[in-house]
Amino acid sequence: MLHLLTIATLALALSGPAHGNVILANQQMDTLLQSLTQNLRDTNTHMVSVLDKKVGFSKKVGFIRIKGSASINGQLGDLSTVRRAGDASLSQSGTVLTLQGLFGANVGGTLRARVSWSGIKVTASIKATLKNFRAFLRVTHDLGVSGASPVLREVRLHSLGSLSVSIGGLGALDWVLSPISKAMSGIISEVMNGWISNQLAAALRRVVKLIRLG
């Protein structure tokens, strides 16, 4: 159980200087994220998987355009490394406290692409590195309701950050490097949105229930 602060201390801090509010908000966000990362590891939901994502492409040979495809699988990386990004915010409206802010990480992994075109099949490796991805979260706690626990109100992808991709092993199909590279941003965005909406959101809901004020 996380004992953050008493109601009296919160009321005093929130009425004080803005700098004090930021320090308090950052402390609470850091505590929440530390518990989140531990929960992700404990429940084995910290790895972000890329499962059977399809990329289509084609090439004209003579008068015929021949279509091909790639199936991409693997693990993007370990997101139990998420940390606060910038200052968090803690505000109070009536009896309701709201904690919100950004968090994120740098992740990277090696994916496998099974590529097929005109009877040619190769297995390529894709090294993907995502730097400075950011997610946003908002938690509220109604101090006026006896026995109430904090509630996760929102968690979403804020920005994907910078994605770098390196592809090797295409051999005779090296011309598909461009269509696969172009598709990777959309694939990673979809994967990250899915992980945040499902595994991360579930872990946050488990963690915020453990928070008690006072």
mmCIF file of C-alpha atoms in Angstrom:
data_model
loop_
_atom_site.group_PDB
_atom_site.id
_atom_site.type_symbol
_atom_site.label_atom_id
_atom_site.label_comp_id
_atom_site.label_asym_id
_atom_site.label_seq_id
_atom_site.Cartn_x
_atom_site.Cartn_y
_atom_site.Cartn_z
ATOM 1 C CA MET A 1 0.000 0.000 0.000
ATOM 2 C CA LEU A 2 1.345 3.381 -0.932
ATOM 3 C CA HIS A 3 0.939 6.022 1.764
ATOM 4 C CA LEU A 4 1.390 9.211 -0.182
ATOM 5 C CA LEU A 5 0.282 12.155 1.928
ATOM 6 C CA THR A 6 -2.354 13.074 4.460
ATOM 7 C CA ILE A 7 -5.329 15.165 3.378
ATOM 8 C CA ALA A 8 -4.144 17.975 5.626
ATOM 9 C CA THR A 9 -0.681 17.958 4.102
ATOM 10 C CA LEU A 10 -2.127 17.948 0.605
ATOM 11 C CA ALA A 11 -4.417 20.854 1.329
ATOM 12 C CA LEU A 12 -1.515 22.833 2.770
ATOM 13 C CA ALA A 13 0.810 21.994 -0.113
ATOM 14 C CA LEU A 14 -1.743 22.803 -2.792
ATOM 15 C CA SER A 15 -2.374 26.188 -1.236
ATOM 16 C CA GLY A 16 1.348 26.967 -1.139
ATOM 17 C CA PRO A 17 3.790 28.245 -3.774
ATOM 18 C CA ALA A 18 3.620 26.809 -7.275
ATOM 19 C CA HIS A 19 7.145 25.399 -6.925
ATOM 20 C CA GLY A 20 6.037 23.336 -3.950
ATOM 21 C CA ASN A 21 3.109 21.995 -5.959
ATOM 22 C CA VAL A 22 5.447 20.824 -8.710
ATOM 23 C CA ILE A 23 7.743 19.053 -6.249
ATOM 24 C CA LEU A 24 4.768 17.325 -4.641
ATOM 25 C CA ALA A 25 3.287 16.340 -8.002
ATOM 26 C CA ASN A 26 6.620 14.944 -9.212
ATOM 27 C CA GLN A 27 7.065 12.916 -6.029
ATOM 28 C CA GLN A 28 3.624 11.371 -6.380
ATOM 29 C CA MET A 29 4.071 10.653 -10.084
ATOM 30 C CA ASP A 30 7.468 9.035 -9.460
ATOM 31 C CA THR A 31 6.015 6.856 -6.707
ATOM 32 C CA LEU A 32 3.152 5.790 -8.947
ATOM 33 C CA LEU A 33 5.464 4.952 -11.858
ATOM 34 C CA GLN A 34 7.838 2.966 -9.637
ATOM 35 C CA SER A 35 4.922 0.791 -8.563
ATOM 36 C CA LEU A 36 3.731 0.582 -12.168
ATOM 37 C CA THR A 37 7.045 -0.714 -13.491
ATOM 38 C CA GLN A 38 7.232 -3.316 -10.729
ATOM 39 C CA ASN A 39 3.682 -4.458 -11.503
ATOM 40 C CA LEU A 40 4.480 -4.750 -15.210
ATOM 41 C CA ARG A 41 7.430 -7.017 -14.411
ATOM 42 C CA ASP A 42 5.494 -9.042 -11.833
ATOM 43 C CA THR A 43 2.672 -9.719 -14.298
ATOM 44 C CA ASN A 44 5.030 -10.289 -17.243
ATOM 45 C CA THR A 45 3.335 -7.573 -19.303
ATOM 46 C CA HIS A 46 6.388 -5.327 -19.658
ATOM 47 C CA MET A 47 7.448 -6.558 -23.097
ATOM 48 C CA VAL A 48 5.889 -4.987 -26.179
ATOM 49 C CA SER A 49 5.261 -7.600 -28.862
ATOM 50 C CA VAL A 50 4.804 -7.125 -32.593
ATOM 51 C CA LEU A 51 2.601 -9.975 -33.792
ATOM 52 C CA ASP A 52 2.023 -10.807 -37.450
ATOM 53 C CA LYS A 53 1.876 -7.268 -38.794
ATOM 54 C CA LYS A 54 1.462 -7.306 -42.575
ATOM 55 C CA VAL A 55 3.133 -5.088 -45.154
ATOM 56 C CA GLY A 56 2.065 -5.288 -48.791
ATOM 57 C CA PHE A 57 4.117 -4.166 -51.786
ATOM 58 C CA SER A 58 4.374 -4.753 -55.526
ATOM 59 C CA LYS A 59 6.801 -4.471 -58.430
ATOM 60 C CA LYS A 60 6.165 -4.270 -62.135
ATOM 61 C CA VAL A 61 7.890 -6.911 -64.233
ATOM 62 C CA GLY A 62 7.347 -6.234 -67.912
ATOM 63 C CA PHE A 63 3.629 -5.555 -68.259
ATOM 64 C CA ILE A 64 2.696 -7.398 -65.073
ATOM 65 C CA ARG A 65 2.640 -5.979 -61.555
ATOM 66 C CA ILE A 66 3.461 -8.710 -59.062
ATOM 67 C CA LYS A 67 2.366 -8.314 -55.471
ATOM 68 C CA GLY A 68 4.257 -9.466 -52.414
ATOM 69 C CA SER A 69 3.984 -9.271 -48.654
ATOM 70 C CA ALA A 70 5.951 -9.291 -45.438
ATOM 71 C CA SER A 71 4.865 -10.612 -42.049
ATOM 72 C CA ILE A 72 6.604 -8.924 -39.114
ATOM 73 C CA ASN A 73 6.974 -10.460 -35.653
ATOM 74 C CA GLY A 74 9.110 -9.988 -32.568
ATOM 75 C CA GLN A 75 9.518 -7.906 -29.438
ATOM 76 C CA LEU A 76 10.002 -4.169 -29.587
ATOM 77 C CA GLY A 77 11.452 -3.934 -26.098
ATOM 78 C CA ASP A 78 11.073 -3.764 -22.338
ATOM 79 C CA LEU A 79 8.810 -0.955 -21.148
ATOM 80 C CA SER A 80 9.281 -1.541 -17.440
ATOM 81 C CA THR A 81 11.805 1.275 -17.845
ATOM 82 C CA VAL A 82 9.202 4.057 -18.128
ATOM 83 C CA ARG A 83 9.961 7.228 -16.170
ATOM 84 C CA ARG A 84 8.370 10.621 -15.665
ATOM 85 C CA ALA A 85 9.002 13.076 -18.510
ATOM 86 C CA GLY A 86 9.004 16.686 -17.370
ATOM 87 C CA ASP A 87 6.990 18.042 -14.457
ATOM 88 C CA ALA A 88 3.740 16.456 -13.334
ATOM 89 C CA SER A 89 0.705 18.445 -12.192
ATOM 90 C CA LEU A 90 -1.326 18.068 -8.998
ATOM 91 C CA SER A 91 -4.465 20.168 -8.620
ATOM 92 C CA GLN A 92 -7.544 20.233 -6.423
ATOM 93 C CA SER A 93 -11.111 21.197 -7.346
ATOM 94 C CA GLY A 94 -13.460 20.927 -4.393
ATOM 95 C CA THR A 95 -12.730 17.557 -2.849
ATOM 96 C CA VAL A 96 -11.254 16.045 -6.012
ATOM 97 C CA LEU A 97 -7.494 15.787 -6.514
ATOM 98 C CA THR A 98 -6.104 15.340 -10.021
ATOM 99 C CA LEU A 99 -2.606 14.044 -10.741
ATOM 100 C CA GLN A 100 -1.500 14.120 -14.363
ATOM 101 C CA GLY A 101 1.628 14.195 -16.467
ATOM 102 C CA LEU A 102 3.777 12.586 -19.122
ATOM 103 C CA PHE A 103 6.013 9.548 -18.863
ATOM 104 C CA GLY A 104 8.003 7.518 -21.349
ATOM 105 C CA ALA A 105 11.123 5.584 -22.240
ATOM 106 C CA ASN A 106 13.592 4.611 -24.934
ATOM 107 C CA VAL A 107 13.064 1.078 -26.240
ATOM 108 C CA GLY A 108 14.471 -1.070 -28.981
ATOM 109 C CA GLY A 109 14.431 -4.592 -30.272
ATOM 110 C CA THR A 110 15.036 -6.880 -33.235
ATOM 111 C CA LEU A 111 12.031 -8.013 -35.243
ATOM 112 C CA ARG A 112 11.788 -10.702 -37.910
ATOM 113 C CA ALA A 113 10.195 -10.126 -41.316
ATOM 114 C CA ARG A 114 9.195 -13.071 -43.496
ATOM 115 C CA VAL A 115 9.148 -11.627 -47.001
ATOM 116 C CA SER A 116 7.609 -13.277 -50.052
ATOM 117 C CA TRP A 117 7.481 -12.068 -53.656
ATOM 118 C CA SER A 118 7.143 -13.991 -56.932
ATOM 119 C CA GLY A 119 8.185 -17.296 -55.369
ATOM 120 C CA ILE A 120 11.169 -15.766 -53.584
ATOM 121 C CA LYS A 121 11.091 -16.052 -49.801
ATOM 122 C CA VAL A 122 13.567 -14.530 -47.376
ATOM 123 C CA THR A 123 13.687 -13.830 -43.652
ATOM 124 C CA ALA A 124 15.009 -10.383 -42.827
ATOM 125 C CA SER A 125 15.910 -8.765 -39.510
ATOM 126 C CA ILE A 126 14.583 -5.360 -38.508
ATOM 127 C CA LYS A 127 16.340 -3.435 -35.764
ATOM 128 C CA ALA A 128 13.895 -0.837 -34.461
ATOM 129 C CA THR A 129 14.742 1.815 -31.876
ATOM 130 C CA LEU A 130 12.131 4.138 -30.425
ATOM 131 C CA LYS A 131 13.501 7.158 -28.565
ATOM 132 C CA ASN A 132 11.528 9.476 -26.305
ATOM 133 C CA PHE A 133 8.091 7.949 -26.718
ATOM 134 C CA ARG A 134 5.648 9.721 -24.401
ATOM 135 C CA ALA A 135 2.356 8.680 -22.811
ATOM 136 C CA PHE A 136 -0.070 10.801 -20.785
ATOM 137 C CA LEU A 137 -1.938 9.736 -17.671
ATOM 138 C CA ARG A 138 -4.553 11.351 -15.444
ATOM 139 C CA VAL A 139 -5.660 10.028 -12.055
ATOM 140 C CA THR A 140 -8.314 11.517 -9.769
ATOM 141 C CA HIS A 141 -9.136 10.953 -6.107
ATOM 142 C CA ASP A 142 -12.296 12.236 -4.442
ATOM 143 C CA LEU A 143 -11.324 12.990 -0.845
ATOM 144 C CA GLY A 144 -14.947 13.740 -0.006
ATOM 145 C CA VAL A 145 -16.029 10.128 -0.455
ATOM 146 C CA SER A 146 -15.219 7.904 2.503
ATOM 147 C CA GLY A 147 -13.182 4.875 1.497
ATOM 148 C CA ALA A 148 -12.806 6.023 -2.105
ATOM 149 C CA SER A 149 -9.697 4.993 -4.018
ATOM 150 C CA PRO A 150 -7.957 6.933 -6.772
ATOM 151 C CA VAL A 151 -9.299 6.229 -10.257
ATOM 152 C CA LEU A 152 -7.424 6.075 -13.556
ATOM 153 C CA ARG A 153 -9.276 8.503 -15.806
ATOM 154 C CA GLU A 154 -7.049 8.522 -18.859
ATOM 155 C CA VAL A 155 -3.917 6.972 -20.291
ATOM 156 C CA ARG A 156 -2.966 7.395 -23.941
ATOM 157 C CA LEU A 157 -0.086 7.720 -26.352
ATOM 158 C CA HIS A 158 1.016 11.350 -26.402
ATOM 159 C CA SER A 159 3.832 11.174 -28.962
ATOM 160 C CA LEU A 160 5.654 8.333 -30.660
ATOM 161 C CA GLY A 161 9.049 9.998 -30.460
ATOM 162 C CA SER A 162 11.865 9.244 -32.885
ATOM 163 C CA LEU A 163 11.902 5.890 -34.672
ATOM 164 C CA SER A 164 14.995 4.525 -36.398
ATOM 165 C CA VAL A 165 14.872 1.343 -38.466
ATOM 166 C CA SER A 166 17.664 -0.805 -39.895
ATOM 167 C CA ILE A 167 16.813 -3.772 -42.136
ATOM 168 C CA GLY A 168 19.178 -6.555 -43.148
ATOM 169 C CA GLY A 169 19.026 -9.918 -44.871
ATOM 170 C CA LEU A 170 16.718 -9.058 -47.770
ATOM 171 C CA GLY A 171 19.136 -10.404 -50.361
ATOM 172 C CA ALA A 172 17.494 -10.494 -53.800
ATOM 173 C CA LEU A 173 14.521 -8.579 -52.411
ATOM 174 C CA ASP A 174 16.507 -5.588 -51.192
ATOM 175 C CA TRP A 175 14.176 -3.314 -53.161
ATOM 176 C CA VAL A 176 11.419 -3.929 -50.582
ATOM 177 C CA LEU A 177 13.509 -2.120 -47.950
ATOM 178 C CA SER A 178 11.745 1.143 -48.792
ATOM 179 C CA PRO A 179 8.108 -0.058 -48.461
ATOM 180 C CA ILE A 180 8.874 -1.936 -45.243
ATOM 181 C CA SER A 181 10.721 1.040 -43.746
ATOM 182 C CA LYS A 182 7.848 3.374 -44.620
ATOM 183 C CA ALA A 183 5.319 1.002 -43.038
ATOM 184 C CA MET A 184 7.215 0.648 -39.754
ATOM 185 C CA SER A 185 6.090 3.979 -38.282
ATOM 186 C CA GLY A 186 2.426 3.009 -38.640
ATOM 187 C CA ILE A 187 3.081 -0.486 -37.296
ATOM 188 C CA ILE A 188 4.960 0.753 -34.228
ATOM 189 C CA SER A 189 2.318 3.419 -33.562
ATOM 190 C CA GLU A 190 -0.416 0.769 -33.706
ATOM 191 C CA VAL A 191 1.538 -1.583 -31.444
ATOM 192 C CA MET A 192 2.284 1.127 -28.873
ATOM 193 C CA ASN A 193 -1.323 2.327 -28.828
ATOM 194 C CA GLY A 194 -2.486 -1.245 -28.278
ATOM 195 C CA TRP A 195 -0.008 -1.888 -25.453
ATOM 196 C CA ILE A 196 -0.904 1.369 -23.700
ATOM 197 C CA SER A 197 -4.660 0.783 -24.039
ATOM 198 C CA ASN A 198 -4.470 -2.800 -22.789
ATOM 199 C CA GLN A 199 -1.455 -3.998 -20.765
ATOM 200 C CA LEU A 200 -0.376 -0.598 -19.465
ATOM 201 C CA ALA A 201 -3.895 0.576 -18.621
ATOM 202 C CA ALA A 202 -4.608 -2.685 -16.780
ATOM 203 C CA ALA A 203 -1.406 -2.354 -14.746
ATOM 204 C CA LEU A 204 -2.206 1.266 -13.862
ATOM 205 C CA ARG A 205 -5.697 0.309 -12.685
ATOM 206 C CA ARG A 206 -4.173 -2.306 -10.405
ATOM 207 C CA VAL A 207 -1.613 0.126 -9.019
ATOM 208 C CA VAL A 208 -3.841 3.146 -8.377
ATOM 209 C CA LYS A 209 -6.125 1.000 -6.214
ATOM 210 C CA LEU A 210 -3.231 0.635 -3.769
ATOM 211 C CA ILE A 211 -2.842 4.375 -3.289
ATOM 212 C CA ARG A 212 -4.283 5.813 -0.095
ATOM 213 C CA LEU A 213 -4.182 9.383 1.120
ATOM 214 C CA GLY A 214 -3.681 9.461 4.839
#
